[in-house]
PDB file of C-alpha atoms in Angstrom:
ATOM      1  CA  UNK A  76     -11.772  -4.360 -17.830  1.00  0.00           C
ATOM      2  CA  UNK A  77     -13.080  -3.985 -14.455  1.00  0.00           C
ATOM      3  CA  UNK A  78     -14.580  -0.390 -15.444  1.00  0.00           C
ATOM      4  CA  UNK A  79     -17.048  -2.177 -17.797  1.00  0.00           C
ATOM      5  CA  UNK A  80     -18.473  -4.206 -15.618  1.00  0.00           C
ATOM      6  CA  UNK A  81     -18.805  -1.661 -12.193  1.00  0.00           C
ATOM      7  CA  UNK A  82     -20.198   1.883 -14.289  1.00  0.00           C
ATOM      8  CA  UNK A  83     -20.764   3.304 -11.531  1.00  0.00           C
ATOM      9  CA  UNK A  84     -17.348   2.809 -10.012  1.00  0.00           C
ATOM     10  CA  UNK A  85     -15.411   5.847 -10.369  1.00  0.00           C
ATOM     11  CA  UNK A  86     -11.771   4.913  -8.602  1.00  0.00           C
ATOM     12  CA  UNK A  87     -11.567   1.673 -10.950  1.00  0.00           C
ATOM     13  CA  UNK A  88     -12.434   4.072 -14.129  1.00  0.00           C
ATOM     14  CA  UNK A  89      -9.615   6.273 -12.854  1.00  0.00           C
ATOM     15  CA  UNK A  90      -6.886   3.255 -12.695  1.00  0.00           C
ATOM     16  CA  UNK A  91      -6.433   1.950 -16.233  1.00  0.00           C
ATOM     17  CA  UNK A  92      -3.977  -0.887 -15.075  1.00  0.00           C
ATOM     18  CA  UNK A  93      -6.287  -3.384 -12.754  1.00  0.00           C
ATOM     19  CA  UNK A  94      -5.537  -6.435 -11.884  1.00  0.00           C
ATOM     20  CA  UNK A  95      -8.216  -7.866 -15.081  1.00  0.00           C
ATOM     21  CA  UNK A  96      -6.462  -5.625 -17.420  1.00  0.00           C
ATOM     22  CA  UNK A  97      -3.252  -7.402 -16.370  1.00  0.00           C
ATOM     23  CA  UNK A  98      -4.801 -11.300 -16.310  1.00  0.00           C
ATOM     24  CA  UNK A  99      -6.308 -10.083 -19.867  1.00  0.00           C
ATOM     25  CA  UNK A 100      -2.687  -8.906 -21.164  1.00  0.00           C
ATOM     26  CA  UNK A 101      -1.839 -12.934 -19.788  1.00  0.00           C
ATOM     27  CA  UNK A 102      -4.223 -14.595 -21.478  1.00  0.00           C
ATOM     28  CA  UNK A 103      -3.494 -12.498 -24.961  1.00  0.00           C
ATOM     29  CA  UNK A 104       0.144 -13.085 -24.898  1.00  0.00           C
ATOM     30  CA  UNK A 105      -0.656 -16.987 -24.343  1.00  0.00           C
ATOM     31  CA  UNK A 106      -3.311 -16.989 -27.473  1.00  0.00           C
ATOM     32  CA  UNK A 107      -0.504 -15.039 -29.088  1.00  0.00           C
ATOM     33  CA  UNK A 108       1.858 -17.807 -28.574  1.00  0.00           C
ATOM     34  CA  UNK A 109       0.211 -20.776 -28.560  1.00  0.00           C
ATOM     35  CA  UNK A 110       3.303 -22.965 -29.720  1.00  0.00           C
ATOM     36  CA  UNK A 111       4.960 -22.660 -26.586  1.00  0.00           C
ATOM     37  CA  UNK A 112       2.110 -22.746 -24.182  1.00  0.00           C
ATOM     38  CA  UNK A 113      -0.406 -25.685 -25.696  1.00  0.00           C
ATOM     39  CA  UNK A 114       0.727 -29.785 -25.804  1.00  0.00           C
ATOM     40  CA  UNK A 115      -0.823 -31.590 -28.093  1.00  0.00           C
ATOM     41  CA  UNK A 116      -3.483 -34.472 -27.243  1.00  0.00           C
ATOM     42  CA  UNK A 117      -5.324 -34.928 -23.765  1.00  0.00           C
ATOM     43  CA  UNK A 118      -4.567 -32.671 -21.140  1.00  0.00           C
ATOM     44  CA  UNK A 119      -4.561 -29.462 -23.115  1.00  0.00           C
ATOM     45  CA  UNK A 120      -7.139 -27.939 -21.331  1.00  0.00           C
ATOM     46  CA  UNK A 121      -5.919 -28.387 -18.107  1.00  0.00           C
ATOM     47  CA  UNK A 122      -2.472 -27.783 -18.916  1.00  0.00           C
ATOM     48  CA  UNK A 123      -3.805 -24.318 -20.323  1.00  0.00           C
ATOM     49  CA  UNK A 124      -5.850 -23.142 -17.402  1.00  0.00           C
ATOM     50  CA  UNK A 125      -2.177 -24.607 -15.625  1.00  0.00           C
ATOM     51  CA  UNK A 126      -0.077 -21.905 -17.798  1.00  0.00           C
ATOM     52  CA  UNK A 127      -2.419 -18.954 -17.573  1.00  0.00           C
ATOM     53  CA  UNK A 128      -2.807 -19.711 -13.875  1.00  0.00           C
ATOM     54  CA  UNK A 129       1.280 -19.702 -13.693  1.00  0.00           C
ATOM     55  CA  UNK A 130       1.822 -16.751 -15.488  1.00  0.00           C
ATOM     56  CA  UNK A 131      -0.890 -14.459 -14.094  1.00  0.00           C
ATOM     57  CA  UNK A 132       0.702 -14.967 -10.617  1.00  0.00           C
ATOM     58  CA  UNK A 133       4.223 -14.114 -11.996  1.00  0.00           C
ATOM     59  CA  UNK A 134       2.944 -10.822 -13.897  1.00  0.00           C
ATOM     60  CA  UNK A 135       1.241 -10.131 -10.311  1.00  0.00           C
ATOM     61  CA  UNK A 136       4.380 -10.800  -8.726  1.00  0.00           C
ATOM     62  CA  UNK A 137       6.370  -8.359 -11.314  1.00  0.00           C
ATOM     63  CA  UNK A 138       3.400  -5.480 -11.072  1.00  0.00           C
ATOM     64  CA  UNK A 139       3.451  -5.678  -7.147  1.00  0.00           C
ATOM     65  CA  UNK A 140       6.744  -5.366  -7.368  1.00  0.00           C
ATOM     66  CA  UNK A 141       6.987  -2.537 -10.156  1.00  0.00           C
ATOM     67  CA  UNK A 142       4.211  -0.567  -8.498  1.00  0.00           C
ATOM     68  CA  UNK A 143       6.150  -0.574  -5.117  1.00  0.00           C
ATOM     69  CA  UNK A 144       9.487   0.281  -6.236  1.00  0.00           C
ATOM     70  CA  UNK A 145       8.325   3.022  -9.252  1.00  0.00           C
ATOM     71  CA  UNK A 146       5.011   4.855  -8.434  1.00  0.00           C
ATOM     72  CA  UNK A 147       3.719   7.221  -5.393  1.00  0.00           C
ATOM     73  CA  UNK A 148       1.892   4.810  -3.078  1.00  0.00           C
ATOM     74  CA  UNK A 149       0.525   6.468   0.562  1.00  0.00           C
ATOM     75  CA  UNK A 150       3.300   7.518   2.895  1.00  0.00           C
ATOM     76  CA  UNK A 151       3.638   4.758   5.869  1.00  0.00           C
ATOM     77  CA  UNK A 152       4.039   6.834   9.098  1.00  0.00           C
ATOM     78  CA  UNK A 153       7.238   4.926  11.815  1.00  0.00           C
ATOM     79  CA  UNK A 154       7.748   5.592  15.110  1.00  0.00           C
ATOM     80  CA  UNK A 155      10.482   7.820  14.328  1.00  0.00           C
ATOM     81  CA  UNK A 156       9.279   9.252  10.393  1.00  0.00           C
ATOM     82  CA  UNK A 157       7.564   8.017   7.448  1.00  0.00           C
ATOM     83  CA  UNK A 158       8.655   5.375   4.889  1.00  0.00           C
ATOM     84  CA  UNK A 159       7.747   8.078   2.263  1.00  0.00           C
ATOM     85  CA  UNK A 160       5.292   7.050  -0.271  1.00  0.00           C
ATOM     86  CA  UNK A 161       7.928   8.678  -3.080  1.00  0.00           C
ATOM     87  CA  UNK A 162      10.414   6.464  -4.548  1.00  0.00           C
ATOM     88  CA  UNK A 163      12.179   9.309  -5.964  1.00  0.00           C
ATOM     89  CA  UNK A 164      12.530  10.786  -2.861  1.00  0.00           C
ATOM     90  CA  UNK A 165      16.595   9.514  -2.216  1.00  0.00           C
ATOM     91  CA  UNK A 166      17.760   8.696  -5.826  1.00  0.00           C
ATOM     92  CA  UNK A 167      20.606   7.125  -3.428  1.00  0.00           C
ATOM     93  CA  UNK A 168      18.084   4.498  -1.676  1.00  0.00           C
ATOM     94  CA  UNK A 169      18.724   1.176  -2.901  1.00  0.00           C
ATOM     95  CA  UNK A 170      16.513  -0.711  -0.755  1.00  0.00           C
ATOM     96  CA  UNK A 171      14.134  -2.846  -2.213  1.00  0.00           C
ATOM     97  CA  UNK A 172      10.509  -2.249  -1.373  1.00  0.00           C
ATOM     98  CA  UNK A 173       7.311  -4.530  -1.828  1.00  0.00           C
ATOM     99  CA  UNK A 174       3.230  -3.105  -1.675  1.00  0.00           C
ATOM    100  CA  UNK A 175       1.770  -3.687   1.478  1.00  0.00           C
ATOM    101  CA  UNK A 176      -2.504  -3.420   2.290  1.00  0.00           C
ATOM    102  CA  UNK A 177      -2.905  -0.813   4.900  1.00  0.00           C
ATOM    103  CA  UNK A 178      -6.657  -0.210   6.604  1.00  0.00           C
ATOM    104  CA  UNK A 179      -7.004   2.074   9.419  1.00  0.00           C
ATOM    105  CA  UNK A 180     -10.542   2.251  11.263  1.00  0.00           C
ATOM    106  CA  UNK A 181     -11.677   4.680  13.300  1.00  0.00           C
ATOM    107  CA  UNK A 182     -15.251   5.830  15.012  1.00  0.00           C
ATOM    108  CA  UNK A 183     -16.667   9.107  14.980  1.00  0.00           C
ATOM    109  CA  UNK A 184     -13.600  12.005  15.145  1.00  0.00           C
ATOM    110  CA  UNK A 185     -11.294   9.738  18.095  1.00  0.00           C
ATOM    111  CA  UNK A 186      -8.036   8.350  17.173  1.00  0.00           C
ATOM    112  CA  UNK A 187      -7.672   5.464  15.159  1.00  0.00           C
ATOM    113  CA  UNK A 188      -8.527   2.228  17.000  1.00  0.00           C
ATOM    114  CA  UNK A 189      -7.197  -0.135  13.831  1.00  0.00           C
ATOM    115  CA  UNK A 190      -4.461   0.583  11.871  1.00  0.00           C
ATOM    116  CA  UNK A 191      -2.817  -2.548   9.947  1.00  0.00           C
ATOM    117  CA  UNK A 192      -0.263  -3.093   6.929  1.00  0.00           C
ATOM    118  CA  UNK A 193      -0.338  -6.185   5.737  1.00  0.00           C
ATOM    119  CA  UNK A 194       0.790  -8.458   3.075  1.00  0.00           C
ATOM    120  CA  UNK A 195      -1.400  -9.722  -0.187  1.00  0.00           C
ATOM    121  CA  UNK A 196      -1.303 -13.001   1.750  1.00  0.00           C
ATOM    122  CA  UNK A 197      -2.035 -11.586   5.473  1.00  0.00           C
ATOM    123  CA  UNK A 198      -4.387  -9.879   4.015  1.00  0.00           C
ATOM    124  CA  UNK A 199      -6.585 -12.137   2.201  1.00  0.00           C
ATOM    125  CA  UNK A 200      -6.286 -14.880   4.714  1.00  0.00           C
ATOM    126  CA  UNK A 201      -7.535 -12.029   7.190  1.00  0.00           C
ATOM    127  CA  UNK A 202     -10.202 -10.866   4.998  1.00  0.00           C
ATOM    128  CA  UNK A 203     -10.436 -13.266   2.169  1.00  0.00           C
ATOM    129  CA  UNK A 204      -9.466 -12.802  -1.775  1.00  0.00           C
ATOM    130  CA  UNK A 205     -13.060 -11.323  -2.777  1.00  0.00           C
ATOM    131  CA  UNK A 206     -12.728  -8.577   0.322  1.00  0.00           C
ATOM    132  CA  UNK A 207      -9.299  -7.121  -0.954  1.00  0.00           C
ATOM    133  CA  UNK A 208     -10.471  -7.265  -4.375  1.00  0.00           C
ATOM    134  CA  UNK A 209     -13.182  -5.404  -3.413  1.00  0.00           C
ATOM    135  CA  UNK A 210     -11.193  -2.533  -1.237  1.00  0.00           C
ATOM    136  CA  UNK A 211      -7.743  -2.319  -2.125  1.00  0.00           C
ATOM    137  CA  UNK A 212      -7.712  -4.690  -5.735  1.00  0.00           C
ATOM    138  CA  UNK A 213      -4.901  -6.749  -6.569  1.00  0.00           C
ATOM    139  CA  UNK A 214      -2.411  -3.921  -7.488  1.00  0.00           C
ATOM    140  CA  UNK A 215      -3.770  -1.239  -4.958  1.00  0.00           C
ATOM    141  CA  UNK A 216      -6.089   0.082  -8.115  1.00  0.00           C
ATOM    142  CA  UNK A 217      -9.262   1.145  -6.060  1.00  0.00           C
ATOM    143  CA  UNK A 218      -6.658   2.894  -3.342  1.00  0.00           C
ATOM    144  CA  UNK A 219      -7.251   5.054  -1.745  1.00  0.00           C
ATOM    145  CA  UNK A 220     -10.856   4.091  -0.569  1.00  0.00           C
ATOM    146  CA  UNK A 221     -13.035   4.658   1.994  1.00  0.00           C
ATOM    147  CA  UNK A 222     -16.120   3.088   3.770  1.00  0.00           C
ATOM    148  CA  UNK A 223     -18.218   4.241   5.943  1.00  0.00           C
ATOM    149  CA  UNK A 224     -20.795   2.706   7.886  1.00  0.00           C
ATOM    150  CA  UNK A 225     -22.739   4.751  10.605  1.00  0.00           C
ATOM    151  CA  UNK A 226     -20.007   6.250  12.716  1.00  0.00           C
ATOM    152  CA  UNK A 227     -16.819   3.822  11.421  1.00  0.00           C
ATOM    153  CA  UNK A 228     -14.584   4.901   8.964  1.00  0.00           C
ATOM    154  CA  UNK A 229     -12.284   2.662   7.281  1.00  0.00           C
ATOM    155  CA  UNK A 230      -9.854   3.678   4.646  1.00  0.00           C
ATOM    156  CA  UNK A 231      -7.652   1.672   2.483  1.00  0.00           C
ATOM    157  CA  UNK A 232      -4.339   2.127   0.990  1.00  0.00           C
ATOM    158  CA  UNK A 233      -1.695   0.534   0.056  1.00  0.00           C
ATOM    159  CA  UNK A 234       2.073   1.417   0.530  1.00  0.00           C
ATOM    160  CA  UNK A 235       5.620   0.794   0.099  1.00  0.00           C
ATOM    161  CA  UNK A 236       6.825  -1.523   2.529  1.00  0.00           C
ATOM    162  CA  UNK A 237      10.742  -2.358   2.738  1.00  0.00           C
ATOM    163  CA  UNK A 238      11.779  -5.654   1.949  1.00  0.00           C
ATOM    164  CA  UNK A 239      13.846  -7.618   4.539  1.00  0.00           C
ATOM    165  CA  UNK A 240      16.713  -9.869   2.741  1.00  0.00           C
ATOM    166  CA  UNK A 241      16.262 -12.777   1.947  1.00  0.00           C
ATOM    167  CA  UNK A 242      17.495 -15.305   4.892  1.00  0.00           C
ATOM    168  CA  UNK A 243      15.128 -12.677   6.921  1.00  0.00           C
ATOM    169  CA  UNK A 244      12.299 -13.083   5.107  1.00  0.00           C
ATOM    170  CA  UNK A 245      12.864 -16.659   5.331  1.00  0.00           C
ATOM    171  CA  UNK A 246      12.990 -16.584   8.930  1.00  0.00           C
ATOM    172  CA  UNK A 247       9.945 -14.210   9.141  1.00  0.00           C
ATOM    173  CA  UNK A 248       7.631 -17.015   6.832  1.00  0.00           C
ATOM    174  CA  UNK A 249       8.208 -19.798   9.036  1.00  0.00           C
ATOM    175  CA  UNK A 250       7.945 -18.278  12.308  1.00  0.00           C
ATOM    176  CA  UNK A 251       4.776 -16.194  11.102  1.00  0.00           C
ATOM    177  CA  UNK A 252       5.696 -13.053  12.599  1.00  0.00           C
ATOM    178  CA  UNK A 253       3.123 -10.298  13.663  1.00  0.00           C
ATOM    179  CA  UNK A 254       2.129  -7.775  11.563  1.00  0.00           C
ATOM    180  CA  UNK A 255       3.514  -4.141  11.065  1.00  0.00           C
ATOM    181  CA  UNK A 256       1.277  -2.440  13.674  1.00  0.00           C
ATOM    182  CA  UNK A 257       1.144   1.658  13.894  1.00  0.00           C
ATOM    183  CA  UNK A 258       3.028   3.210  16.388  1.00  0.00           C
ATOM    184  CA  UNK A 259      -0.018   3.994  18.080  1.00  0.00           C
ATOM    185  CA  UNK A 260      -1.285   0.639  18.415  1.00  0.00           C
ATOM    186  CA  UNK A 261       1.815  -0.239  20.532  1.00  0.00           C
TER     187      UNK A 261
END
């Protein structure tokens, strides 16, 4: 796990299901099962680095997604309230919700002059795959977090986010809409 290699990292020790304790759970079940994951003759290689690749992104996809919809995240403040950061908060919701990479900044004790929610993909083609690995991991594990560097804070979160349906989100992808933005960015 990540905890073994980073000691001195307290907020990974504290999350026991990282984003490497989920790619190692991948790779067991595949040496677990090798009949239905390895061809025989050339190729095997690649076509296992293919199938670990495949099914690390879809137990990603299912943790995002689990995480979101079943655990406390950080509230998400609205203009008019707060997507709340419970899901148990209205058994009666049914509204589907994914995890979304929040990071406000902010100098000295004045207002927040950043505050951004983003998607996995916003967010590492913003910041790049090793920076939100880094500050928010994979599944939000090293949330919340803070930096600080002379007189900037930043903090990072990540929270539930409701999901649009489908023909929306559709629409949404191709026309690369903006990003949420805090009501006090607008």
């Amino acid at each position: 796990m990540a905890s073994e290699n980073h000691d001195d990292d307290v907020q990974e020790n504290n999350a026991p299901f990282t984003t490497e304790h989920l790619r190692n759970l991948v790779i067991d079940h595949v040496i677990d099962n090798p009949k239905l994951f390895l061809i025989e003759g050339q190729g095997q290689v690649l076509q296992l680095m293919n199938v670990l690749e495949s099914l690390e992104k879809m137990a990603l996809k299912i943790a995002t997604e689990a995480i979101a919809n079943r655990h406390n995240l950080s509230p998400l403040p609205t203009f008019n309230s707060i997507i709340s950061a419970d899901p148990e908060q209205d058994v009666n919701d049914s509204t589907r919700y994914e995890m979304r990479y929040r990071m406000v900044e902010q100098i000295n004790d004045e207002a927040p002059f950043k505050d951004d929610v983003m998607t996995q993909a916003e967010a590492e083609k913003e910041y790049g795959a090793e920076f939100v690995q880094a500050y928010w991991g994979q599944l939000g594990e090293k949330c919340p977090n803070t930096v600080q560097t002379g007189d900037r804070t930043i903090w990072f979160s990540v929270v539930r986010y409701p999901i649009m349906d489908q023909s929306a989100t559709q629409q949404v992808s191709d026309n690369e809409a903006p990003r949420y933005r805090a009501p006090s960015q607008r």
